[in-house]
């Protein structure tokens, strides 16, 4: 099978799993992450493109937010990749990436170091959490989970654990920018992603400044 045939099958598998998500992790997010990973990889020709793009397509398929039984979801992904002719080594690498790229793993300090392919996918995923798309995803996610948009009396939390990060009781959408989204620029692994993050960061800073000016009837 050619790389193009394999990646087309991976795309269809991902699409069948991601289609119905309502938390901002739908297939449109997956397609943007794949597009960004493919763009970043141009600066790193030593990275394996099939592993990178496959991990980008599958990275949310076994996520705790989207499936209740992550073991069953993982087994299904392994079975699918094996049927597509992926080697055991490739499957191990793809799972290493998917299991360790998530933001909450970073919070707990339990994440294993990512290979270059994983660093690229993690950067692509983080780029899609910031900028104009990031603003819209945060608002969509916050609405879905009943967060307030803004409350000046609720201060952003610092140094959150994984459990605190997932506790949305006192969370506001605007605080999520200070707690996470504005920090992502400096967490990018690759120089290529850092460069793309600069503009997206400014878009968020401009949005927050405008939002607060309008809130205070100053704009
Ligand atoms: P990861 O998949 O890296 O663990 P998350 O699933 O926590 O990251 O975040 C994915 C998307 O959901 C991001 O775009 C993020 O902004 C949004 N999101 C996560 N938590 C919140 C929150 N408390 N309020 C608003 N948006 C959120
Ligand atoms: Ni993602």
PDB file of C-alpha atoms and ligand atoms in Angstrom:
ATOM      1  CA  UNK A   1       0.000   0.000   0.000  1.00  0.00           C
ATOM      2  CA  UNK A   2       1.278   3.491  -0.778  1.00  0.00           C
ATOM      3  CA  UNK A   3       1.532   6.168   1.917  1.00  0.00           C
ATOM      4  CA  UNK A   4      -1.330   8.039   0.227  1.00  0.00           C
ATOM      5  CA  UNK A   5      -3.605   4.973   0.334  1.00  0.00           C
ATOM      6  CA  UNK A   6      -2.809   4.320   3.994  1.00  0.00           C
ATOM      7  CA  UNK A   7      -3.356   7.963   4.987  1.00  0.00           C
ATOM      8  CA  UNK A   8      -6.672   8.041   3.098  1.00  0.00           C
ATOM      9  CA  UNK A   9      -7.822   5.021   5.148  1.00  0.00           C
ATOM     10  CA  UNK A  10      -6.623   6.668   8.379  1.00  0.00           C
ATOM     11  CA  UNK A  11      -8.567   9.790   7.425  1.00  0.00           C
ATOM     12  CA  UNK A  12     -11.787   7.815   6.901  1.00  0.00           C
ATOM     13  CA  UNK A  13     -11.320   5.957  10.203  1.00  0.00           C
ATOM     14  CA  UNK A  14     -10.781   9.234  12.072  1.00  0.00           C
ATOM     15  CA  UNK A  15     -13.773  10.855  10.369  1.00  0.00           C
ATOM     16  CA  UNK A  16     -16.041   7.963  11.372  1.00  0.00           C
ATOM     17  CA  UNK A  17     -14.948   8.355  15.021  1.00  0.00           C
ATOM     18  CA  UNK A  18     -14.846  12.141  15.342  1.00  0.00           C
ATOM     19  CA  UNK A  19     -17.863  13.296  13.356  1.00  0.00           C
ATOM     20  CA  UNK A  20     -20.400  13.865  16.129  1.00  0.00           C
ATOM     21  CA  UNK A  21     -18.299  15.599  18.784  1.00  0.00           C
ATOM     22  CA  UNK A  22     -19.868  18.760  20.244  1.00  0.00           C
ATOM     23  CA  UNK A  23     -17.032  20.024  22.424  1.00  0.00           C
ATOM     24  CA  UNK A  24     -14.802  21.585  19.763  1.00  0.00           C
ATOM     25  CA  UNK A  25     -12.952  18.361  19.014  1.00  0.00           C
ATOM     26  CA  UNK A  26     -14.842  17.469  15.833  1.00  0.00           C
ATOM     27  CA  UNK A  27     -13.367  16.349  12.542  1.00  0.00           C
ATOM     28  CA  UNK A  28     -12.850  19.988  11.487  1.00  0.00           C
ATOM     29  CA  UNK A  29     -10.351  20.275  14.381  1.00  0.00           C
ATOM     30  CA  UNK A  30      -8.646  17.075  13.214  1.00  0.00           C
ATOM     31  CA  UNK A  31      -8.339  18.375   9.655  1.00  0.00           C
ATOM     32  CA  UNK A  32      -6.763  21.616  10.871  1.00  0.00           C
ATOM     33  CA  UNK A  33      -4.291  19.728  13.079  1.00  0.00           C
ATOM     34  CA  UNK A  34      -3.343  17.502  10.134  1.00  0.00           C
ATOM     35  CA  UNK A  35      -2.937  20.580   7.910  1.00  0.00           C
ATOM     36  CA  UNK A  36      -0.765  22.350  10.496  1.00  0.00           C
ATOM     37  CA  UNK A  37       1.343  19.223  11.156  1.00  0.00           C
ATOM     38  CA  UNK A  38       1.886  18.834   7.422  1.00  0.00           C
ATOM     39  CA  UNK A  39       2.941  22.477   7.253  1.00  0.00           C
ATOM     40  CA  UNK A  40       5.324  22.225  10.234  1.00  0.00           C
ATOM     41  CA  UNK A  41       6.920  19.014   8.956  1.00  0.00           C
ATOM     42  CA  UNK A  42       8.211  20.871   5.902  1.00  0.00           C
ATOM     43  CA  UNK A  43      10.802  22.435   8.241  1.00  0.00           C
ATOM     44  CA  UNK A  44      11.758  18.975   9.598  1.00  0.00           C
ATOM     45  CA  UNK A  45      12.372  16.615   6.643  1.00  0.00           C
ATOM     46  CA  UNK A  46      13.945  14.104   9.048  1.00  0.00           C
ATOM     47  CA  UNK A  47      10.517  13.464  10.646  1.00  0.00           C
ATOM     48  CA  UNK A  48       8.439  10.467   9.483  1.00  0.00           C
ATOM     49  CA  UNK A  49       5.414  11.898   7.663  1.00  0.00           C
ATOM     50  CA  UNK A  50       3.176   8.817   7.810  1.00  0.00           C
ATOM     51  CA  UNK A  51       3.606   8.510  11.597  1.00  0.00           C
ATOM     52  CA  UNK A  52       3.117  12.261  12.071  1.00  0.00           C
ATOM     53  CA  UNK A  53      -0.030  12.545   9.955  1.00  0.00           C
ATOM     54  CA  UNK A  54      -1.499   9.322  11.380  1.00  0.00           C
ATOM     55  CA  UNK A  55      -0.981  10.509  14.964  1.00  0.00           C
ATOM     56  CA  UNK A  56      -2.547  13.859  13.999  1.00  0.00           C
ATOM     57  CA  UNK A  57      -5.634  12.110  12.571  1.00  0.00           C
ATOM     58  CA  UNK A  58      -6.021   9.784  15.571  1.00  0.00           C
ATOM     59  CA  UNK A  59      -4.868  11.944  18.499  1.00  0.00           C
ATOM     60  CA  UNK A  60      -8.353  12.617  19.918  1.00  0.00           C
ATOM     61  CA  UNK A  61      -9.922   9.241  19.051  1.00  0.00           C
ATOM     62  CA  UNK A  62      -8.751   7.674  22.341  1.00  0.00           C
ATOM     63  CA  UNK A  63      -9.041  10.827  24.464  1.00  0.00           C
ATOM     64  CA  UNK A  64     -10.666  10.667  27.928  1.00  0.00           C
ATOM     65  CA  UNK A  65     -12.937  13.577  26.951  1.00  0.00           C
ATOM     66  CA  UNK A  66     -14.452  11.775  23.997  1.00  0.00           C
ATOM     67  CA  UNK A  67     -14.639   8.107  24.971  1.00  0.00           C
ATOM     68  CA  UNK A  68     -15.526   6.517  28.289  1.00  0.00           C
ATOM     69  CA  UNK A  69     -13.703   3.250  27.559  1.00  0.00           C
ATOM     70  CA  UNK A  70     -10.228   4.354  26.450  1.00  0.00           C
ATOM     71  CA  UNK A  71      -8.891   0.759  26.567  1.00  0.00           C
ATOM     72  CA  UNK A  72     -11.531  -0.421  24.088  1.00  0.00           C
ATOM     73  CA  UNK A  73     -10.900   2.610  21.855  1.00  0.00           C
ATOM     74  CA  UNK A  74      -7.139   1.901  21.944  1.00  0.00           C
ATOM     75  CA  UNK A  75      -7.669  -1.747  21.036  1.00  0.00           C
ATOM     76  CA  UNK A  76      -9.792  -0.730  18.065  1.00  0.00           C
ATOM     77  CA  UNK A  77      -7.118   1.715  16.868  1.00  0.00           C
ATOM     78  CA  UNK A  78      -4.398  -0.961  17.200  1.00  0.00           C
ATOM     79  CA  UNK A  79      -6.509  -3.416  15.222  1.00  0.00           C
ATOM     80  CA  UNK A  80      -7.161  -0.826  12.528  1.00  0.00           C
ATOM     81  CA  UNK A  81      -3.478   0.171  12.202  1.00  0.00           C
ATOM     82  CA  UNK A  82      -2.374  -3.456  12.048  1.00  0.00           C
ATOM     83  CA  UNK A  83      -4.871  -4.117   9.251  1.00  0.00           C
ATOM     84  CA  UNK A  84      -3.399  -1.134   7.372  1.00  0.00           C
ATOM     85  CA  UNK A  85       0.063  -2.728   7.496  1.00  0.00           C
ATOM     86  CA  UNK A  86       1.621  -0.542  10.227  1.00  0.00           C
ATOM     87  CA  UNK A  87       4.501  -2.305  12.009  1.00  0.00           C
ATOM     88  CA  UNK A  88       4.527  -2.898  15.774  1.00  0.00           C
ATOM     89  CA  UNK A  89       7.277  -0.270  16.112  1.00  0.00           C
ATOM     90  CA  UNK A  90       5.207   2.299  14.209  1.00  0.00           C
ATOM     91  CA  UNK A  91       2.101   1.529  16.280  1.00  0.00           C
ATOM     92  CA  UNK A  92       4.124   1.880  19.497  1.00  0.00           C
ATOM     93  CA  UNK A  93       5.395   5.287  18.361  1.00  0.00           C
ATOM     94  CA  UNK A  94       1.907   6.477  17.381  1.00  0.00           C
ATOM     95  CA  UNK A  95       0.515   5.454  20.788  1.00  0.00           C
ATOM     96  CA  UNK A  96       3.460   7.045  22.596  1.00  0.00           C
ATOM     97  CA  UNK A  97       2.548  10.296  20.844  1.00  0.00           C
ATOM     98  CA  UNK A  98      -1.203  10.062  21.489  1.00  0.00           C
ATOM     99  CA  UNK A  99      -0.759   9.039  25.135  1.00  0.00           C
ATOM    100  CA  UNK A 100       1.677  11.811  26.029  1.00  0.00           C
ATOM    101  CA  UNK A 101       0.789  14.888  23.976  1.00  0.00           C
ATOM    102  CA  UNK A 102      -2.241  16.034  25.920  1.00  0.00           C
ATOM    103  CA  UNK A 103      -2.112  19.245  27.941  1.00  0.00           C
ATOM    104  CA  UNK A 104      -3.276  17.592  31.160  1.00  0.00           C
ATOM    105  CA  UNK A 105      -0.311  15.178  31.025  1.00  0.00           C
ATOM    106  CA  UNK A 106       1.969  18.201  31.026  1.00  0.00           C
ATOM    107  CA  UNK A 107       0.114  19.551  34.089  1.00  0.00           C
ATOM    108  CA  UNK A 108       0.678  16.365  36.054  1.00  0.00           C
ATOM    109  CA  UNK A 109       4.301  16.065  34.968  1.00  0.00           C
ATOM    110  CA  UNK A 110       3.610  12.480  33.881  1.00  0.00           C
ATOM    111  CA  UNK A 111       4.189  12.995  30.156  1.00  0.00           C
ATOM    112  CA  UNK A 112       6.992  10.984  28.553  1.00  0.00           C
ATOM    113  CA  UNK A 113       9.287  12.879  26.142  1.00  0.00           C
ATOM    114  CA  UNK A 114       7.858  13.004  22.628  1.00  0.00           C
ATOM    115  CA  UNK A 115       9.786  12.041  19.495  1.00  0.00           C
ATOM    116  CA  UNK A 116      10.068  14.783  16.834  1.00  0.00           C
ATOM    117  CA  UNK A 117       6.904  13.462  15.130  1.00  0.00           C
ATOM    118  CA  UNK A 118       5.012  13.867  18.412  1.00  0.00           C
ATOM    119  CA  UNK A 119       6.435  17.314  19.073  1.00  0.00           C
ATOM    120  CA  UNK A 120       5.068  18.379  15.697  1.00  0.00           C
ATOM    121  CA  UNK A 121       1.584  16.951  16.344  1.00  0.00           C
ATOM    122  CA  UNK A 122       1.494  18.488  19.834  1.00  0.00           C
ATOM    123  CA  UNK A 123       2.456  21.870  18.394  1.00  0.00           C
ATOM    124  CA  UNK A 124      -0.207  21.562  15.670  1.00  0.00           C
ATOM    125  CA  UNK A 125      -2.851  20.688  18.304  1.00  0.00           C
ATOM    126  CA  UNK A 126      -1.793  23.642  20.445  1.00  0.00           C
ATOM    127  CA  UNK A 127      -1.793  26.031  17.485  1.00  0.00           C
ATOM    128  CA  UNK A 128      -5.430  25.059  16.900  1.00  0.00           C
ATOM    129  CA  UNK A 129      -6.227  26.001  20.514  1.00  0.00           C
ATOM    130  CA  UNK A 130      -5.019  29.604  20.054  1.00  0.00           C
ATOM    131  CA  UNK A 131      -5.690  32.533  17.695  1.00  0.00           C
ATOM    132  CA  UNK A 132      -9.114  33.200  16.163  1.00  0.00           C
ATOM    133  CA  UNK A 133      -9.948  29.491  15.983  1.00  0.00           C
ATOM    134  CA  UNK A 134      -8.821  29.090  19.593  1.00  0.00           C
ATOM    135  CA  UNK A 135     -11.106  31.927  20.719  1.00  0.00           C
ATOM    136  CA  UNK A 136     -14.093  30.336  18.985  1.00  0.00           C
ATOM    137  CA  UNK A 137     -13.263  26.859  20.364  1.00  0.00           C
ATOM    138  CA  UNK A 138     -12.944  28.143  23.939  1.00  0.00           C
ATOM    139  CA  UNK A 139     -16.321  29.894  23.707  1.00  0.00           C
ATOM    140  CA  UNK A 140     -17.932  26.814  22.152  1.00  0.00           C
ATOM    141  CA  UNK A 141     -16.431  24.502  24.812  1.00  0.00           C
ATOM    142  CA  UNK A 142     -17.402  26.864  27.639  1.00  0.00           C
ATOM    143  CA  UNK A 143     -20.975  27.148  26.344  1.00  0.00           C
ATOM    144  CA  UNK A 144     -21.281  23.383  26.046  1.00  0.00           C
ATOM    145  CA  UNK A 145     -20.180  22.908  29.666  1.00  0.00           C
ATOM    146  CA  UNK A 146     -22.153  25.850  31.071  1.00  0.00           C
ATOM    147  CA  UNK A 147     -19.223  28.099  31.956  1.00  0.00           C
ATOM    148  CA  UNK A 148     -19.837  31.808  32.515  1.00  0.00           C
ATOM    149  CA  UNK A 149     -18.234  33.924  29.828  1.00  0.00           C
ATOM    150  CA  UNK A 150     -16.649  36.377  32.270  1.00  0.00           C
ATOM    151  CA  UNK A 151     -16.795  37.334  35.930  1.00  0.00           C
ATOM    152  CA  UNK A 152     -14.251  39.887  37.130  1.00  0.00           C
ATOM    153  CA  UNK A 153     -14.668  38.571  40.696  1.00  0.00           C
ATOM    154  CA  UNK A 154     -13.388  35.116  39.731  1.00  0.00           C
ATOM    155  CA  UNK A 155      -9.611  35.220  39.454  1.00  0.00           C
ATOM    156  CA  UNK A 156      -7.675  32.932  37.077  1.00  0.00           C
ATOM    157  CA  UNK A 157      -6.212  29.868  38.786  1.00  0.00           C
ATOM    158  CA  UNK A 158      -2.497  29.152  38.722  1.00  0.00           C
ATOM    159  CA  UNK A 159      -0.538  25.893  38.941  1.00  0.00           C
ATOM    160  CA  UNK A 160      -3.571  23.665  38.396  1.00  0.00           C
ATOM    161  CA  UNK A 161      -3.533  19.890  38.758  1.00  0.00           C
ATOM    162  CA  UNK A 162      -5.249  17.731  36.164  1.00  0.00           C
ATOM    163  CA  UNK A 163      -8.325  17.389  38.410  1.00  0.00           C
ATOM    164  CA  UNK A 164      -8.514  21.149  38.943  1.00  0.00           C
ATOM    165  CA  UNK A 165      -8.139  21.736  35.196  1.00  0.00           C
ATOM    166  CA  UNK A 166     -11.152  19.488  34.541  1.00  0.00           C
ATOM    167  CA  UNK A 167     -13.216  21.040  37.361  1.00  0.00           C
ATOM    168  CA  UNK A 168     -15.352  23.656  35.609  1.00  0.00           C
ATOM    169  CA  UNK A 169     -17.427  24.752  38.650  1.00  0.00           C
ATOM    170  CA  UNK A 170     -15.794  28.114  38.998  1.00  0.00           C
ATOM    171  CA  UNK A 171     -14.332  28.378  35.535  1.00  0.00           C
ATOM    172  CA  UNK A 172     -14.982  31.261  33.149  1.00  0.00           C
ATOM    173  CA  UNK A 173     -14.181  31.306  29.463  1.00  0.00           C
ATOM    174  CA  UNK A 174     -12.089  34.471  29.797  1.00  0.00           C
ATOM    175  CA  UNK A 175     -10.063  32.926  32.646  1.00  0.00           C
ATOM    176  CA  UNK A 176      -9.277  29.921  30.462  1.00  0.00           C
ATOM    177  CA  UNK A 177      -7.162  32.256  28.308  1.00  0.00           C
ATOM    178  CA  UNK A 178      -5.014  33.249  31.290  1.00  0.00           C
ATOM    179  CA  UNK A 179      -4.905  29.757  32.773  1.00  0.00           C
ATOM    180  CA  UNK A 180      -3.948  27.988  29.563  1.00  0.00           C
ATOM    181  CA  UNK A 181      -4.287  29.531  26.120  1.00  0.00           C
ATOM    182  CA  UNK A 182      -1.880  32.459  26.567  1.00  0.00           C
ATOM    183  CA  UNK A 183       0.774  30.095  27.966  1.00  0.00           C
ATOM    184  CA  UNK A 184       0.809  27.792  24.932  1.00  0.00           C
ATOM    185  CA  UNK A 185       3.023  30.049  22.794  1.00  0.00           C
ATOM    186  CA  UNK A 186       6.007  29.467  25.091  1.00  0.00           C
ATOM    187  CA  UNK A 187       5.302  25.737  25.320  1.00  0.00           C
ATOM    188  CA  UNK A 188       5.720  25.123  21.577  1.00  0.00           C
ATOM    189  CA  UNK A 189       8.410  22.519  20.859  1.00  0.00           C
ATOM    190  CA  UNK A 190       9.449  23.558  17.368  1.00  0.00           C
ATOM    191  CA  UNK A 191      10.764  26.889  16.117  1.00  0.00           C
ATOM    192  CA  UNK A 192       8.353  26.694  13.158  1.00  0.00           C
ATOM    193  CA  UNK A 193       5.354  26.510  15.520  1.00  0.00           C
ATOM    194  CA  UNK A 194       6.705  29.264  17.790  1.00  0.00           C
ATOM    195  CA  UNK A 195       6.781  31.528  14.762  1.00  0.00           C
ATOM    196  CA  UNK A 196       3.147  30.769  13.812  1.00  0.00           C
ATOM    197  CA  UNK A 197       2.092  31.181  17.456  1.00  0.00           C
ATOM    198  CA  UNK A 198       3.303  34.802  17.646  1.00  0.00           C
ATOM    199  CA  UNK A 199       0.517  36.173  15.443  1.00  0.00           C
ATOM    200  CA  UNK A 200      -2.151  33.986  17.051  1.00  0.00           C
ATOM    201  CA  UNK A 201      -1.053  35.223  20.477  1.00  0.00           C
ATOM    202  CA  UNK A 202      -1.526  38.829  19.400  1.00  0.00           C
ATOM    203  CA  UNK A 203      -5.009  38.015  18.065  1.00  0.00           C
ATOM    204  CA  UNK A 204      -5.970  36.688  21.524  1.00  0.00           C
ATOM    205  CA  UNK A 205      -4.395  39.628  23.380  1.00  0.00           C
ATOM    206  CA  UNK A 206      -6.260  42.084  21.120  1.00  0.00           C
ATOM    207  CA  UNK A 207      -9.520  40.176  21.688  1.00  0.00           C
ATOM    208  CA  UNK A 208      -9.097  40.227  25.491  1.00  0.00           C
ATOM    209  CA  UNK A 209      -8.251  43.940  25.520  1.00  0.00           C
ATOM    210  CA  UNK A 210     -11.296  44.759  23.382  1.00  0.00           C
ATOM    211  CA  UNK A 211     -13.536  42.485  25.445  1.00  0.00           C
ATOM    212  CA  UNK A 212     -12.599  44.182  28.696  1.00  0.00           C
ATOM    213  CA  UNK A 213     -12.877  47.656  27.207  1.00  0.00           C
ATOM    214  CA  UNK A 214     -16.391  46.866  25.987  1.00  0.00           C
ATOM    215  CA  UNK A 215     -17.270  45.227  29.333  1.00  0.00           C
ATOM    216  CA  UNK A 216     -16.316  48.420  31.102  1.00  0.00           C
ATOM    217  CA  UNK A 217     -18.109  50.572  28.523  1.00  0.00           C
ATOM    218  CA  UNK A 218     -14.771  52.100  27.599  1.00  0.00           C
ATOM    219  CA  UNK A 219     -14.751  51.146  23.921  1.00  0.00           C
TER     220      UNK A 219
HETATM  221  P1  LIG B   1      -5.814  18.662  25.389  1.00  0.00           P
HETATM  222  O1  LIG B   1      -6.578  17.852  24.366  1.00  0.00           O
HETATM  223  O2  LIG B   1      -4.454  19.093  24.923  1.00  0.00           O
HETATM  224  O3  LIG B   1      -5.771  18.002  26.761  1.00  0.00           O
HETATM  225  P2  LIG B   1      -8.101  20.158  26.044  1.00  0.00           P
HETATM  226  O4  LIG B   1      -8.925  19.034  25.538  1.00  0.00           O
HETATM  227  O5  LIG B   1      -8.090  20.435  27.462  1.00  0.00           O
HETATM  228  O6  LIG B   1      -6.594  19.975  25.565  1.00  0.00           O
HETATM  229  O7  LIG B   1      -8.518  21.414  25.269  1.00  0.00           O
HETATM  230  C1  LIG B   1      -8.985  21.308  23.974  1.00  0.00           C
HETATM  231  C2  LIG B   1      -9.824  22.513  23.596  1.00  0.00           C
HETATM  232  O8  LIG B   1     -10.876  22.728  24.561  1.00  0.00           O
HETATM  233  C3  LIG B   1      -9.016  23.779  23.539  1.00  0.00           C
HETATM  234  O9  LIG B   1      -9.313  24.521  22.406  1.00  0.00           O
HETATM  235  C4  LIG B   1      -9.365  24.484  24.810  1.00  0.00           C
HETATM  236  O10 LIG B   1      -9.291  25.862  24.723  1.00  0.00           O
HETATM  237  C5  LIG B   1     -10.773  24.047  25.089  1.00  0.00           C
HETATM  238  N1  LIG B   1     -10.977  24.059  26.551  1.00  0.00           N
HETATM  239  C6  LIG B   1     -10.460  23.195  27.467  1.00  0.00           C
HETATM  240  N2  LIG B   1     -10.819  23.541  28.719  1.00  0.00           N
HETATM  241  C7  LIG B   1     -11.594  24.651  28.596  1.00  0.00           C
HETATM  242  C8  LIG B   1     -12.268  25.504  29.518  1.00  0.00           C
HETATM  243  N3  LIG B   1     -12.243  25.286  30.829  1.00  0.00           N
HETATM  244  N4  LIG B   1     -12.946  26.561  29.029  1.00  0.00           N
HETATM  245  C9  LIG B   1     -12.996  26.811  27.698  1.00  0.00           C
HETATM  246  N5  LIG B   1     -12.384  26.043  26.770  1.00  0.00           N
HETATM  247  C10 LIG B   1     -11.706  24.989  27.212  1.00  0.00           C
HETATM  248 NI1  LIG B   2      -6.834  17.881  19.532  1.00  0.00          NI
END
